[in-house]
């Protein structure tokens, strides 16, 4: 039997492929999409497509059309309607405001340069999965200081107070179920380290909400029960499970898969035009050949 807030592995799974329309899809995207679609199909479940288009600077409408074209060419079919994150900005803002009201998020007035300088001055800066963690400069500002600086129009981001979240959970242990494998071969029942990623950014002026907050809200909203994604996002599961817990959201299971890399060992990116699906299609490759490349690359 699944624990409270966890989905039973015996049920049909709802998966999703959630690309950002900031470029054309490449071979690595094909692997991610096919993995999600086939796991849903194998369980008699649902395969969803979500467009993560909250970055209005980098995302472009023509790339959304390209996503539909590429996935259809691969032979994938998804449920309609397709969810666009840009239609849910009000829900993200509401969730962020709720965290702030509960003392679980705080305004951060530090610039990137100031953060880098403070980290450089520390004899032993705390480290996270992706490098040094935010040193917590603005976490201990008083309510009056925060209000005064915001009233003055000082630019700021909003950060998750990970320690406050942990305290709010009252010592409750968190975990997640890994059905694939992490970068070090992790699988099965995985304990969560709530402080591993530190006080991450939840929202900023240029992009109103962070990936982490939007993705947990959308997965819950869409009823996603199995999150499939590349192993580079394995560490992000820790902070996402923390957010799910403090927001009272259901916790999906996770299936991380390997990344496709080029001959030098660098993972594929949207700048790799020669491995874009549109380019491979233009060269005359059939969908089956592209899928074989993705799954065996």
CSV table of C-alpha atoms in Angstrom, one decimal, residues 37-264:
chain,number,residue,atom,x,y,z
A,37,UNK,CA,4.9,8.0,-23.5
A,38,UNK,CA,5.9,4.4,-23.2
A,39,UNK,CA,5.7,4.2,-19.5
A,40,UNK,CA,2.2,5.6,-19.6
A,41,UNK,CA,1.2,3.2,-22.3
A,42,UNK,CA,2.7,0.2,-20.5
A,43,UNK,CA,0.6,0.9,-17.4
A,44,UNK,CA,-2.6,1.7,-19.4
A,45,UNK,CA,-2.3,5.3,-18.3
A,46,UNK,CA,-2.2,8.8,-19.8
A,47,UNK,CA,0.5,10.8,-21.6
A,48,UNK,CA,0.3,14.5,-21.2
A,49,UNK,CA,2.1,17.4,-23.0
A,50,UNK,CA,2.9,20.6,-21.1
A,51,UNK,CA,4.5,23.6,-22.5
A,52,UNK,CA,6.8,25.4,-20.0
A,53,UNK,CA,6.7,28.9,-21.5
A,54,UNK,CA,6.9,31.2,-18.4
A,55,UNK,CA,10.2,32.7,-19.7
A,56,UNK,CA,8.7,35.3,-22.0
A,57,UNK,CA,12.2,36.4,-23.1
A,58,UNK,CA,13.5,33.1,-24.4
A,59,UNK,CA,10.2,31.3,-25.3
A,60,UNK,CA,8.7,31.9,-28.8
A,61,UNK,CA,5.4,30.8,-30.3
A,62,UNK,CA,7.0,29.2,-33.4
A,63,UNK,CA,8.9,26.8,-31.2
A,64,UNK,CA,5.6,25.6,-29.7
A,65,UNK,CA,4.4,24.7,-33.2
A,66,UNK,CA,7.8,23.0,-33.7
A,67,UNK,CA,7.3,20.9,-30.6
A,68,UNK,CA,3.9,19.7,-31.9
A,69,UNK,CA,5.3,19.0,-35.3
A,70,UNK,CA,8.3,17.0,-34.0
A,71,UNK,CA,6.4,14.9,-31.5
A,72,UNK,CA,3.7,14.1,-34.1
A,73,UNK,CA,6.4,13.1,-36.6
A,74,UNK,CA,7.8,10.7,-34.0
A,75,UNK,CA,4.4,9.1,-33.8
A,76,UNK,CA,3.5,10.2,-30.3
A,77,UNK,CA,0.0,11.1,-29.3
A,78,UNK,CA,-1.0,13.1,-26.2
A,79,UNK,CA,-4.1,14.1,-24.4
A,80,UNK,CA,-5.7,17.4,-25.2
A,81,UNK,CA,-5.8,20.2,-24.2
A,82,UNK,CA,-2.1,21.0,-23.9
A,83,UNK,CA,-1.4,23.0,-20.8
A,84,UNK,CA,0.6,26.2,-21.2
A,85,UNK,CA,2.3,27.4,-18.0
A,86,UNK,CA,1.7,31.0,-19.2
A,87,UNK,CA,-2.0,30.5,-18.5
A,88,UNK,CA,-1.3,29.7,-14.8
A,89,UNK,CA,0.6,32.7,-13.6
A,90,UNK,CA,-2.1,33.7,-11.2
A,91,UNK,CA,-2.0,30.3,-9.5
A,92,UNK,CA,1.8,30.5,-9.1
A,93,UNK,CA,1.6,33.9,-7.6
A,94,UNK,CA,-1.1,32.8,-5.2
A,95,UNK,CA,1.0,29.9,-4.0
A,96,UNK,CA,4.1,32.1,-3.6
A,97,UNK,CA,2.1,34.6,-1.6
A,98,UNK,CA,0.8,31.8,0.6
A,99,UNK,CA,4.3,30.6,1.4
A,100,UNK,CA,5.4,34.2,2.2
A,101,UNK,CA,2.4,34.7,4.5
A,102,UNK,CA,3.3,31.5,6.4
A,103,UNK,CA,6.9,32.6,6.8
A,104,UNK,CA,8.2,30.0,4.4
A,105,UNK,CA,9.5,32.4,1.8
A,106,UNK,CA,11.3,35.7,2.1
A,107,UNK,CA,12.3,38.6,-0.2
A,108,UNK,CA,16.0,38.6,-1.2
A,109,UNK,CA,17.6,41.9,-2.2
A,110,UNK,CA,21.0,40.5,-3.1
A,111,UNK,CA,22.3,40.8,-6.6
A,112,UNK,CA,24.2,37.9,-8.2
A,113,UNK,CA,27.4,39.8,-7.8
A,114,UNK,CA,26.8,40.4,-4.1
A,115,UNK,CA,26.1,36.8,-3.6
A,116,UNK,CA,29.2,35.7,-5.4
A,117,UNK,CA,31.3,38.1,-3.4
A,118,UNK,CA,30.0,36.9,-0.1
A,119,UNK,CA,30.5,33.3,-1.1
A,120,UNK,CA,34.1,34.1,-2.2
A,121,UNK,CA,34.8,35.7,1.2
A,122,UNK,CA,33.6,32.7,3.2
A,123,UNK,CA,36.3,30.2,4.4
A,124,UNK,CA,34.0,27.3,3.7
A,125,UNK,CA,30.9,28.1,1.7
A,126,UNK,CA,28.1,25.6,2.0
A,127,UNK,CA,27.8,23.4,-1.1
A,128,UNK,CA,24.8,22.0,-2.8
A,129,UNK,CA,24.3,19.6,-5.8
A,130,UNK,CA,25.0,22.4,-8.2
A,131,UNK,CA,27.7,24.4,-6.4
A,132,UNK,CA,27.7,26.9,-3.5
A,133,UNK,CA,24.4,27.6,-1.8
A,134,UNK,CA,22.9,31.0,-1.1
A,135,UNK,CA,24.6,32.2,2.2
A,136,UNK,CA,21.3,33.4,3.7
A,137,UNK,CA,22.1,37.1,3.7
A,138,UNK,CA,18.5,38.3,3.6
A,139,UNK,CA,17.0,35.5,5.6
A,140,UNK,CA,17.5,37.2,8.9
A,141,UNK,CA,16.2,40.7,7.9
A,142,UNK,CA,13.5,41.9,10.2
A,143,UNK,CA,9.9,42.3,9.0
A,144,UNK,CA,10.4,46.0,9.2
A,145,UNK,CA,13.6,46.0,7.2
A,146,UNK,CA,11.9,43.9,4.5
A,147,UNK,CA,8.8,46.1,4.4
A,148,UNK,CA,10.9,49.3,4.2
A,149,UNK,CA,13.1,48.0,1.3
A,150,UNK,CA,10.1,46.7,-0.7
A,151,UNK,CA,8.2,49.9,-0.1
A,152,UNK,CA,11.2,51.8,-1.5
A,153,UNK,CA,11.0,49.7,-4.7
A,154,UNK,CA,14.2,47.9,-4.2
A,155,UNK,CA,14.5,45.0,-6.7
A,156,UNK,CA,14.2,41.6,-5.0
A,157,UNK,CA,13.6,37.9,-5.6
A,158,UNK,CA,11.7,35.5,-3.4
A,159,UNK,CA,13.5,32.6,-1.8
A,160,UNK,CA,12.3,29.5,-0.1
A,161,UNK,CA,13.2,29.4,3.6
A,162,UNK,CA,14.2,25.7,3.7
A,163,UNK,CA,14.9,25.6,7.4
A,164,UNK,CA,11.5,27.2,8.2
A,165,UNK,CA,9.8,24.6,5.9
A,166,UNK,CA,11.6,21.8,7.7
A,167,UNK,CA,10.4,23.2,11.1
A,168,UNK,CA,6.9,23.5,9.7
A,169,UNK,CA,6.9,19.8,8.9
A,170,UNK,CA,7.6,19.0,12.6
A,171,UNK,CA,10.3,16.5,12.0
A,172,UNK,CA,8.4,14.6,9.4
A,173,UNK,CA,10.6,12.5,7.2
A,174,UNK,CA,10.3,12.8,3.4
A,175,UNK,CA,11.1,10.4,0.7
A,176,UNK,CA,10.5,9.6,-2.9
A,177,UNK,CA,10.2,6.4,-5.0
A,178,UNK,CA,12.7,6.2,-7.9
A,179,UNK,CA,11.7,3.7,-10.6
A,180,UNK,CA,14.6,4.6,-12.9
A,181,UNK,CA,18.0,5.5,-11.7
A,182,UNK,CA,19.8,8.6,-10.6
A,183,UNK,CA,23.3,9.7,-11.7
A,184,UNK,CA,25.0,7.4,-9.1
A,185,UNK,CA,22.6,4.5,-9.8
A,186,UNK,CA,20.1,5.5,-7.1
A,187,UNK,CA,16.8,3.6,-7.3
A,188,UNK,CA,14.0,2.5,-5.0
A,189,UNK,CA,13.1,4.2,-1.8
A,190,UNK,CA,15.1,7.5,-1.6
A,191,UNK,CA,15.3,9.7,1.6
A,192,UNK,CA,14.9,13.4,1.0
A,193,UNK,CA,17.5,15.9,2.2
A,194,UNK,CA,15.3,19.0,2.7
A,195,UNK,CA,18.2,21.4,3.1
A,196,UNK,CA,20.3,20.0,0.2
A,197,UNK,CA,19.5,22.8,-2.2
A,198,UNK,CA,19.4,25.6,0.3
A,199,UNK,CA,17.1,28.6,0.0
A,200,UNK,CA,16.3,28.4,-3.7
A,201,UNK,CA,14.7,31.2,-5.7
A,202,UNK,CA,11.0,30.8,-6.1
A,203,UNK,CA,10.3,34.0,-8.1
A,204,UNK,CA,12.0,37.0,-9.6
A,205,UNK,CA,11.2,40.1,-11.6
A,206,UNK,CA,12.1,38.8,-15.0
A,207,UNK,CA,10.4,35.4,-14.6
A,208,UNK,CA,7.7,35.6,-12.0
A,209,UNK,CA,8.0,32.1,-10.8
A,210,UNK,CA,10.8,29.5,-10.6
A,211,UNK,CA,10.8,26.1,-12.4
A,212,UNK,CA,10.6,24.3,-9.0
A,213,UNK,CA,7.4,26.0,-7.8
A,214,UNK,CA,5.7,25.9,-11.2
A,215,UNK,CA,6.5,22.2,-11.8
A,216,UNK,CA,5.1,20.9,-8.5
A,217,UNK,CA,1.9,22.9,-8.8
A,218,UNK,CA,1.4,21.8,-12.4
A,219,UNK,CA,2.1,18.1,-11.7
A,220,UNK,CA,-0.5,18.2,-8.9
A,221,UNK,CA,-3.0,20.1,-11.0
A,222,UNK,CA,-2.7,17.7,-13.9
A,223,UNK,CA,-2.7,14.5,-11.8
A,224,UNK,CA,0.8,13.4,-12.8
A,225,UNK,CA,1.7,10.3,-10.9
A,226,UNK,CA,5.1,9.4,-12.5
A,227,UNK,CA,7.6,12.2,-13.3
A,228,UNK,CA,10.0,11.1,-16.0
A,229,UNK,CA,13.1,13.3,-16.7
A,230,UNK,CA,16.9,13.3,-17.2
A,231,UNK,CA,19.2,12.3,-14.4
A,232,UNK,CA,20.5,15.8,-14.3
A,233,UNK,CA,17.3,16.8,-12.4
A,234,UNK,CA,17.7,14.0,-9.8
A,235,UNK,CA,19.0,16.4,-7.1
A,236,UNK,CA,16.1,18.8,-7.8
A,237,UNK,CA,13.7,16.1,-6.4
A,238,UNK,CA,14.8,17.0,-2.9
A,239,UNK,CA,13.6,20.6,-3.0
A,240,UNK,CA,10.5,19.6,-5.0
A,241,UNK,CA,9.5,17.1,-2.4
A,242,UNK,CA,9.9,19.7,0.2
A,243,UNK,CA,7.6,22.1,-1.7
A,244,UNK,CA,5.1,19.4,-2.2
A,245,UNK,CA,5.0,18.7,1.5
A,246,UNK,CA,4.6,22.3,2.7
A,247,UNK,CA,2.0,23.0,0.0
A,248,UNK,CA,0.0,19.8,0.7
A,249,UNK,CA,0.4,18.4,-2.8
A,250,UNK,CA,0.4,14.8,-3.8
A,251,UNK,CA,3.9,13.3,-4.4
A,252,UNK,CA,4.4,11.5,-7.7
A,253,UNK,CA,6.9,8.7,-8.2
A,254,UNK,CA,10.0,9.6,-10.2
A,255,UNK,CA,11.8,7.9,-13.1
A,256,UNK,CA,15.1,9.5,-14.0
A,257,UNK,CA,16.9,8.3,-17.2
A,258,UNK,CA,20.3,8.7,-18.7
A,259,UNK,CA,21.3,11.8,-20.7
A,260,UNK,CA,22.4,11.7,-24.3
A,261,UNK,CA,25.9,13.1,-24.8
A,262,UNK,CA,28.0,14.0,-27.8
A,263,UNK,CA,31.3,12.5,-28.7
A,264,UNK,CA,33.1,14.7,-26.2
